[in-house]
Coordinates of C-alpha atoms and ligand atoms in Angstrom, one line a residue:
X1 CA 24.3 4.3 14.1
X2 CA 22.4 7.2 15.7
X3 CA 19.7 6.8 18.3
X4 CA 16.3 8.4 17.8
X5 CA 16.2 11.6 19.8
X6 CA 19.9 12.1 19.4
X7 CA 20.3 15.8 18.6
X8 CA 20.1 15.9 14.8
X9 CA 18.6 19.0 13.4
X10 CA 17.9 20.3 9.9
X11 CA 18.2 24.0 11.1
X12 CA 20.2 25.8 13.7
X13 CA 21.9 29.0 14.5
X14 CA 25.6 29.2 14.7
X15 CA 26.1 31.1 17.9
X16 CA 29.6 32.4 17.0
X17 CA 28.7 33.9 13.6
X18 CA 25.0 34.4 14.4
X19 CA 24.2 32.8 11.0
X20 CA 21.2 30.5 10.3
X21 CA 22.4 27.2 8.9
X22 CA 20.3 24.5 7.3
X23 CA 20.9 21.0 5.9
X24 CA 20.4 21.2 2.1
X25 CA 17.9 18.3 1.7
X26 CA 18.3 18.3 -2.0
X27 CA 21.7 16.7 -1.7
X28 CA 20.6 13.9 0.6
X29 CA 21.1 10.9 0.9
X30 CA 24.4 11.0 -0.9
X31 CA 25.9 14.2 0.5
X32 CA 25.5 16.2 3.7
X33 CA 25.6 19.8 2.5
X34 CA 25.1 22.8 4.9
X35 CA 23.8 26.1 3.6
X36 CA 23.9 29.5 5.2
X37 CA 20.8 31.7 5.1
X38 CA 22.2 35.2 5.0
X39 CA 19.4 37.1 3.2
X40 CA 15.7 37.0 2.8
X41 CA 16.2 36.0 -0.8
X42 CA 18.2 33.0 0.4
X43 CA 15.5 32.1 2.9
X44 CA 12.8 32.3 0.2
X45 CA 15.0 30.3 -2.2
X46 CA 15.6 27.6 0.5
X47 CA 11.9 27.2 1.1
X48 CA 10.8 27.4 -2.5
X49 CA 13.5 25.1 -3.9
X50 CA 13.0 22.7 -0.9
X51 CA 16.5 23.0 0.5
X52 CA 14.3 22.9 3.6
X53 CA 11.0 21.2 3.5
X54 CA 8.3 19.6 5.6
X55 CA 5.7 21.7 7.4
X56 CA 7.2 22.2 10.9
X57 CA 10.6 22.9 9.4
X58 CA 9.4 25.6 7.0
X59 CA 7.5 27.2 9.8
X60 CA 10.8 27.5 11.8
X61 CA 12.6 28.6 8.7
X62 CA 10.0 31.3 8.1
X63 CA 10.5 32.5 11.7
X64 CA 14.2 32.6 11.3
X65 CA 13.5 34.5 8.0
X66 CA 12.2 37.5 10.1
X67 CA 15.5 37.4 12.1
X68 CA 17.5 37.5 8.9
X69 CA 15.4 40.3 7.5
X70 CA 15.9 42.4 10.6
X71 CA 19.6 41.8 10.7
X72 CA 19.9 42.9 7.1
X73 CA 17.6 45.8 7.5
X74 CA 19.5 47.2 10.4
X75 CA 18.4 50.8 11.2
X76 CA 16.1 50.9 8.2
X77 CA 14.0 48.0 9.4
X78 CA 10.8 50.0 10.1
X79 CA 7.4 48.4 10.3
X80 CA 6.7 48.8 6.6
X81 CA 10.0 47.1 5.7
X82 CA 9.6 44.2 8.1
X83 CA 6.0 43.6 7.1
X84 CA 7.0 43.6 3.5
X85 CA 9.7 41.0 4.0
X86 CA 7.4 38.9 6.1
X87 CA 4.8 39.0 3.3
X88 CA 7.4 37.7 0.8
X89 CA 8.5 34.9 3.1
X90 CA 5.0 33.8 3.8
X91 CA 4.3 33.4 0.1
X92 CA 7.3 31.1 -0.6
X93 CA 5.1 28.0 -0.4
X94 CA 1.3 28.0 -0.2
X95 CA 0.1 24.7 1.3
X96 CA 1.9 24.2 4.7
X97 CA 0.1 26.5 7.1
X98 CA 3.1 26.3 9.5
X99 CA 5.0 28.8 7.3
X100 CA 2.5 31.7 7.7
X101 CA 2.0 30.7 11.3
X102 CA 5.7 30.8 12.1
X103 CA 6.2 34.1 10.3
X104 CA 3.1 35.7 11.9
X105 CA 4.0 34.7 15.4
X106 CA 7.6 36.0 15.1
X107 CA 6.4 39.2 13.4
X108 CA 3.9 40.1 16.0
X109 CA 6.5 39.5 18.8
X110 CA 9.0 41.8 16.9
X111 CA 6.4 44.5 16.3
X112 CA 5.7 44.8 20.0
X113 CA 9.2 46.2 20.4
X114 CA 10.5 49.5 18.9
X115 CA 14.3 49.2 19.5
X116 CA 15.8 47.7 16.4
X117 CA 18.6 45.7 18.2
X118 CA 16.0 44.3 20.7
X119 CA 13.8 43.4 17.7
X120 CA 16.7 41.2 16.3
X121 CA 17.1 39.5 19.7
X122 CA 13.3 38.9 19.9
X123 CA 13.2 37.4 16.4
X124 CA 16.1 35.1 17.2
X125 CA 14.6 34.0 20.4
X126 CA 11.0 33.4 19.1
X127 CA 12.3 31.4 16.2
X128 CA 14.4 29.3 18.6
X129 CA 11.4 28.8 20.9
X130 CA 9.2 27.6 18.0
X131 CA 12.0 25.1 17.1
X132 CA 12.1 23.8 20.7
X133 CA 8.3 23.6 20.8
X134 CA 8.2 21.5 17.7
X135 CA 10.8 19.1 19.2
X136 CA 8.6 18.8 22.3
X137 CA 5.5 18.3 20.2
X138 CA 7.2 15.6 18.2
X139 CA 8.3 13.8 21.3
X140 CA 4.8 13.9 22.7
X141 CA 3.3 12.7 19.4
X142 CA 5.7 9.7 19.7
X143 CA 4.6 8.9 23.2
X144 CA 0.9 8.9 22.2
X145 CA 1.3 7.3 18.8
X146 CA 3.4 4.4 20.2
X147 CA 0.4 3.1 22.1
X148 CA -1.4 2.4 18.8
X149 CA 1.6 0.5 17.6
X150 CA 1.9 -1.4 20.8
X151 CA -1.8 -2.5 20.6
X152 CA -1.2 -4.0 17.2
X153 CA 2.1 -5.6 18.3
X154 CA 0.2 -7.4 21.1
X155 CA -2.2 -8.9 18.5
X156 CA 0.6 -10.4 16.5
X157 CA 3.3 -11.7 18.9
X158 CA 6.6 -12.6 17.3
X159 CA 5.8 -10.7 14.1
X160 CA 6.8 -7.1 13.1
X161 CA 4.2 -4.4 13.0
X162 CA 4.2 -3.2 9.4
X163 CA 3.7 0.6 9.0
X164 CA 3.3 2.4 5.7
X165 CA 4.3 6.0 5.4
X166 CA 4.4 8.5 2.6
X167 CA 6.8 11.3 1.9
X168 CA 9.1 12.4 4.8
X169 CA 7.5 13.4 8.0
X170 CA 10.7 12.7 10.0
X171 CA 13.4 14.5 11.8
X172 CA 14.4 16.3 8.6
X173 CA 10.9 17.8 8.2
X174 CA 10.2 18.5 11.9
X175 CA 13.5 19.5 13.7
X176 CA 13.8 16.2 15.7
X177 CA 11.9 12.9 15.9
X178 CA 9.4 13.8 13.2
X179 CA 5.7 13.5 13.3
X180 CA 4.8 10.3 11.5
X181 CA 8.1 8.8 12.4
X182 CA 8.0 9.7 16.1
X183 CA 5.8 6.8 17.2
X184 CA 8.0 4.5 15.1
X185 CA 11.2 5.7 16.9
X186 CA 9.4 5.4 20.2
X187 CA 8.4 1.8 19.3
X188 CA 12.0 1.0 18.5
X189 CA 13.1 2.3 21.9
X190 CA 10.5 0.1 23.6
X191 CA 11.8 -2.9 21.8
X192 CA 8.7 -3.3 19.6
X193 CA 9.4 -5.1 16.3
X194 CA 8.5 -2.7 13.5
X195 CA 9.0 -2.6 9.8
X196 CA 8.3 0.5 7.6
X197 CA 7.1 0.5 4.0
X198 CA 8.5 3.7 2.6
X199 CA 6.6 5.2 -0.4
X200 CA 9.2 6.6 -2.7
X201 CA 7.1 9.7 -3.2
X202 CA 7.4 10.8 -6.8
X203 CA 8.5 13.2 -8.2
X204 CA 11.0 14.5 -5.7
X205 CA 11.4 11.1 -3.8
X206 CA 11.3 12.4 -0.3
X207 CA 10.4 8.9 0.9
X208 CA 13.2 7.1 -1.0
X209 CA 15.9 9.8 -0.4
X210 CA 15.0 11.2 3.0
X211 CA 12.8 8.8 5.0
X212 CA 14.9 5.8 4.0
X213 CA 18.0 7.7 5.0
X214 CA 16.7 8.7 8.4
X215 CA 15.3 5.2 9.2
X216 CA 18.6 3.7 8.2
X217 CA 20.5 6.1 10.3
X218 CA 18.4 5.1 13.3
X219 CA 18.4 1.3 12.5
X220 CA 14.7 1.0 11.7
X221 CA 14.0 -1.9 9.4
X222 CA 12.4 -0.5 6.3
X223 CA 11.7 -1.2 2.6
X224 CA 11.3 1.4 -0.1
X225 CA 8.4 0.7 -2.5
X226 CA 7.0 2.4 -5.6
X227 CA 4.2 4.9 -4.9
X228 CA 1.6 2.6 -6.4
X229 CA 2.6 -0.6 -4.4
X230 CA 0.7 0.3 -1.2
X231 CA -2.7 -1.0 -2.4
X232 CA -1.3 -4.4 -3.3
X233 CA 0.5 -4.7 0.0
X234 CA -2.6 -3.8 1.9
X235 CA -4.7 -6.4 0.0
X236 CA -2.2 -9.1 1.0
X237 CA -2.2 -8.2 4.7
X238 CA 1.3 -6.8 4.6
X239 CA 0.4 -3.4 6.1
X240 CA -0.9 -3.1 9.7
X241 CA -1.3 0.6 9.8
X242 CA -0.6 3.8 7.9
X243 CA 0.9 6.9 9.6
X244 CA 1.5 10.0 7.6
X245 CA 2.3 13.7 8.3
X246 CA 0.4 16.7 7.0
X247 CA 1.0 20.2 5.7
X248 CA -2.3 21.6 6.8
X249 CA -5.3 19.9 8.4
X250 CA -8.6 21.6 9.0
X251 CA -10.2 21.5 12.5
X252 CA -12.9 19.5 10.9
X253 CA -10.5 16.7 10.1
X254 CA -9.5 17.1 6.4
X255 CA -5.8 16.5 5.7
X256 CA -3.6 18.0 3.1
X257 CA -0.4 16.0 2.6
X258 CA 2.0 15.1 -0.2
X259 CA 0.3 14.1 -3.4
X260 CA -0.7 10.4 -3.3
X261 CA -1.7 10.4 0.3
X262 CA -5.4 10.4 -0.6
X263 CA -5.0 7.3 -2.7
X264 CA -3.3 5.5 0.2
X265 CA -6.2 6.5 2.5
X266 CA -8.7 5.1 0.0
X267 CA -6.8 1.8 -0.2
X268 CA -6.5 1.7 3.6
X269 CA -10.3 2.2 3.9
X270 CA -11.0 -0.5 1.4
X271 CA -8.8 -2.9 3.3
X272 CA -9.9 -2.0 6.8
X273 CA -6.5 -0.7 7.8
X274 CA -6.1 2.2 10.3
X275 CA -5.0 5.4 8.7
X276 CA -3.5 7.8 11.2
X277 CA -2.2 11.4 10.6
X278 CA 0.4 12.7 13.0
X279 CA 0.6 16.5 13.5
X280 CA 1.5 19.2 15.9
X281 CA -1.0 21.9 16.6
X282 CA 0.9 24.4 14.4
X283 CA -0.3 22.4 11.4
X284 CA -4.0 22.9 12.1
X285 CA -5.7 25.5 10.1
X286 CA -8.3 26.9 12.5
X287 CA -10.0 29.0 9.8
X288 CA -10.9 26.5 7.1
X289 CA -13.8 24.1 7.3
X290 CA -13.7 22.3 4.0
X291 CA -10.2 21.2 3.2
X292 CA -10.9 19.8 -0.3
X293 CA -12.5 23.1 -1.4
X294 CA -10.3 25.6 0.4
X295 CA -6.8 24.4 1.2
X296 CA -4.4 25.9 -1.4
X297 CA -2.6 23.2 -3.3
X298 CA 0.9 24.0 -4.6
X299 CA 1.5 23.3 -8.3
X300 CA 5.2 23.0 -8.9
X301 CA 7.4 23.2 -12.0
X302 CA 6.4 20.4 -14.5
X303 CA 10.1 19.7 -15.1
X304 CA 10.2 18.0 -11.7
X305 CA 8.0 15.4 -13.3
X306 CA 9.6 15.4 -16.7
X307 CA 13.2 14.9 -15.7
X308 CA 15.0 12.6 -13.2
X309 CA 15.2 14.8 -10.1
X310 CA 18.6 16.1 -9.2
X311 CA 20.0 15.1 -12.6
X312 CA 21.0 17.5 -15.4
X313 CA 18.1 18.4 -17.7
X314 CA 19.5 16.4 -20.6
X315 CA 17.7 14.1 -23.0
X316 CA 19.1 11.1 -21.2
X317 CA 17.3 12.2 -18.0
X318 CA 14.0 13.1 -19.7
X319 CA 11.4 10.6 -18.7
X320 CA 8.8 11.3 -21.5
X321 CA 8.6 12.5 -25.0
X322 CA 10.0 16.0 -25.3
X323 CA 6.7 17.5 -26.5
X324 CA 4.5 15.9 -23.8
X325 CA 3.2 18.4 -21.2
X326 CA 3.3 17.3 -17.5
X327 CA 1.4 18.6 -14.4
X328 CA 2.9 18.7 -11.0
X329 CA 0.3 18.9 -8.2
X330 CA 2.3 18.7 -5.0
X331 CA -0.4 17.9 -2.5
X332 CA -3.8 16.4 -2.2
X333 CA -6.5 16.5 0.5
X334 CA -7.8 13.4 2.3
X335 CA -11.3 13.9 3.6
X336 CA -11.9 13.4 7.3
X337 CA -14.1 10.3 6.7
X338 CA -11.0 8.4 5.5
X339 CA -8.9 9.3 8.5
X340 CA -9.0 6.9 11.5
X341 CA -7.4 9.5 13.9
X342 CA -5.1 12.4 14.6
X343 CA -2.0 11.8 16.7
X344 CA -1.2 15.2 18.3
X345 CA 1.0 16.5 21.0
X346 CA -2.0 16.4 23.3
X347 CA -3.2 12.9 22.5
X348 CA -5.0 10.8 19.9
X349 CA -8.4 12.0 18.7
X350 CA -10.9 11.3 15.9
X351 CA -10.5 13.5 12.8
X352 CA -13.7 15.4 13.7
X353 CA -14.5 18.9 14.7
X354 CA -15.9 17.8 18.1
X355 CA -12.8 15.8 19.0
X356 CA -10.3 18.3 17.7
X357 CA -12.1 21.1 19.7
X358 CA -12.0 18.9 22.8
X359 CA -8.2 18.6 22.6
X360 CA -7.6 22.2 21.6
X361 CA -10.5 24.2 23.3
X362 CA -8.6 27.5 23.2
X363 CA -8.0 27.4 19.5
X364 CA -11.5 27.5 18.0
Ligands
MRU401 O1 6.8 19.1 -0.4 P1 7.3 18.7 1.0 O2 8.5 17.7 0.9 O3 7.6 19.9 1.9 O4 6.1 17.9 1.6 C1 6.2 17.4 2.9 C2 5.1 16.5 3.3 O5 4.2 16.3 2.5 C3 5.1 16.0 4.6 O6 4.4 14.8 4.7 C4 4.5 17.0 5.6 O7 5.1 18.3 5.5 C5 4.4 16.6 6.9 S1 6.0 16.9 7.7 C6 5.7 16.7 9.3

């Protein structure tokens, strides 16, 4: 069994070959497949098809995408070329703001240098720095978030703290520790008795496939539930708190996360259960005020809903009548009023403009 914090990463650079490597998350939990990212097309494929996924990870992948673009462009990698490649990478997925943030940060560092071989070194270095920062952010989120779990544990001695989470905001999504999972791993290390309800997260089952895999690997007691079970569990006092991640949160406190998060927040409010969102500062959008109106929501291929994911598109794996249309909204937005608080690398705050500004005064 692995220990939380043991170096386990979904993306890295192989220093001998100078090739970017990623865990193909589509194959988990049954197979550990490693994929090389050798071209911008492969980077875009990996992000779009969710070989890599989760907001911080796609930010880091986007940053490494600039490195890959420069390596392939060699002497022809002028400003027009690199800006064009960056534009393509940024568009690979629309909701997680980390992607454009990671690309933009790497691009501006690269463009401050004219020598092509230095540009490659800079891109490699900046992408690596972003990855290390996300690891540090996650660790800090864990340290702040665990205090909330400890408070609940004190109120119910001898009984586990039951935490519900949605999708995968773990090591796989965030380089190490995770965001939503970081406080849980920190609690485990402190000897606090925790149990996690894992929403399966239809249609791609990131909860059932990935969060359950990670929690099992680290020895965290957990139970996978259907997406619609959370409300029932909350009514019956079987959930003490909810912690989820986010793909983009506004500085006013609105939270975009995997589809179904909003319904969990509504049920939590109705049952007086704290609903926390764990995020690094790279996931804040400092330009959008109204998340419901203005955060772009990815709409994916309806076949992800129609067929059993990962299985061949055969009639046996078709979940509905052949002629029925399906819609696949990948994210929703939980308004700030339903969010008890943000757990960030700088501390816990209310999901409000005033409190977010207080924690990150340099950003807005
Ligand atoms: O479509 P995905 O799997 O990339 O969606 C991921 C999520 O919704 C996560 O909860 C979110 O990225 C937070 S990860 C720290």
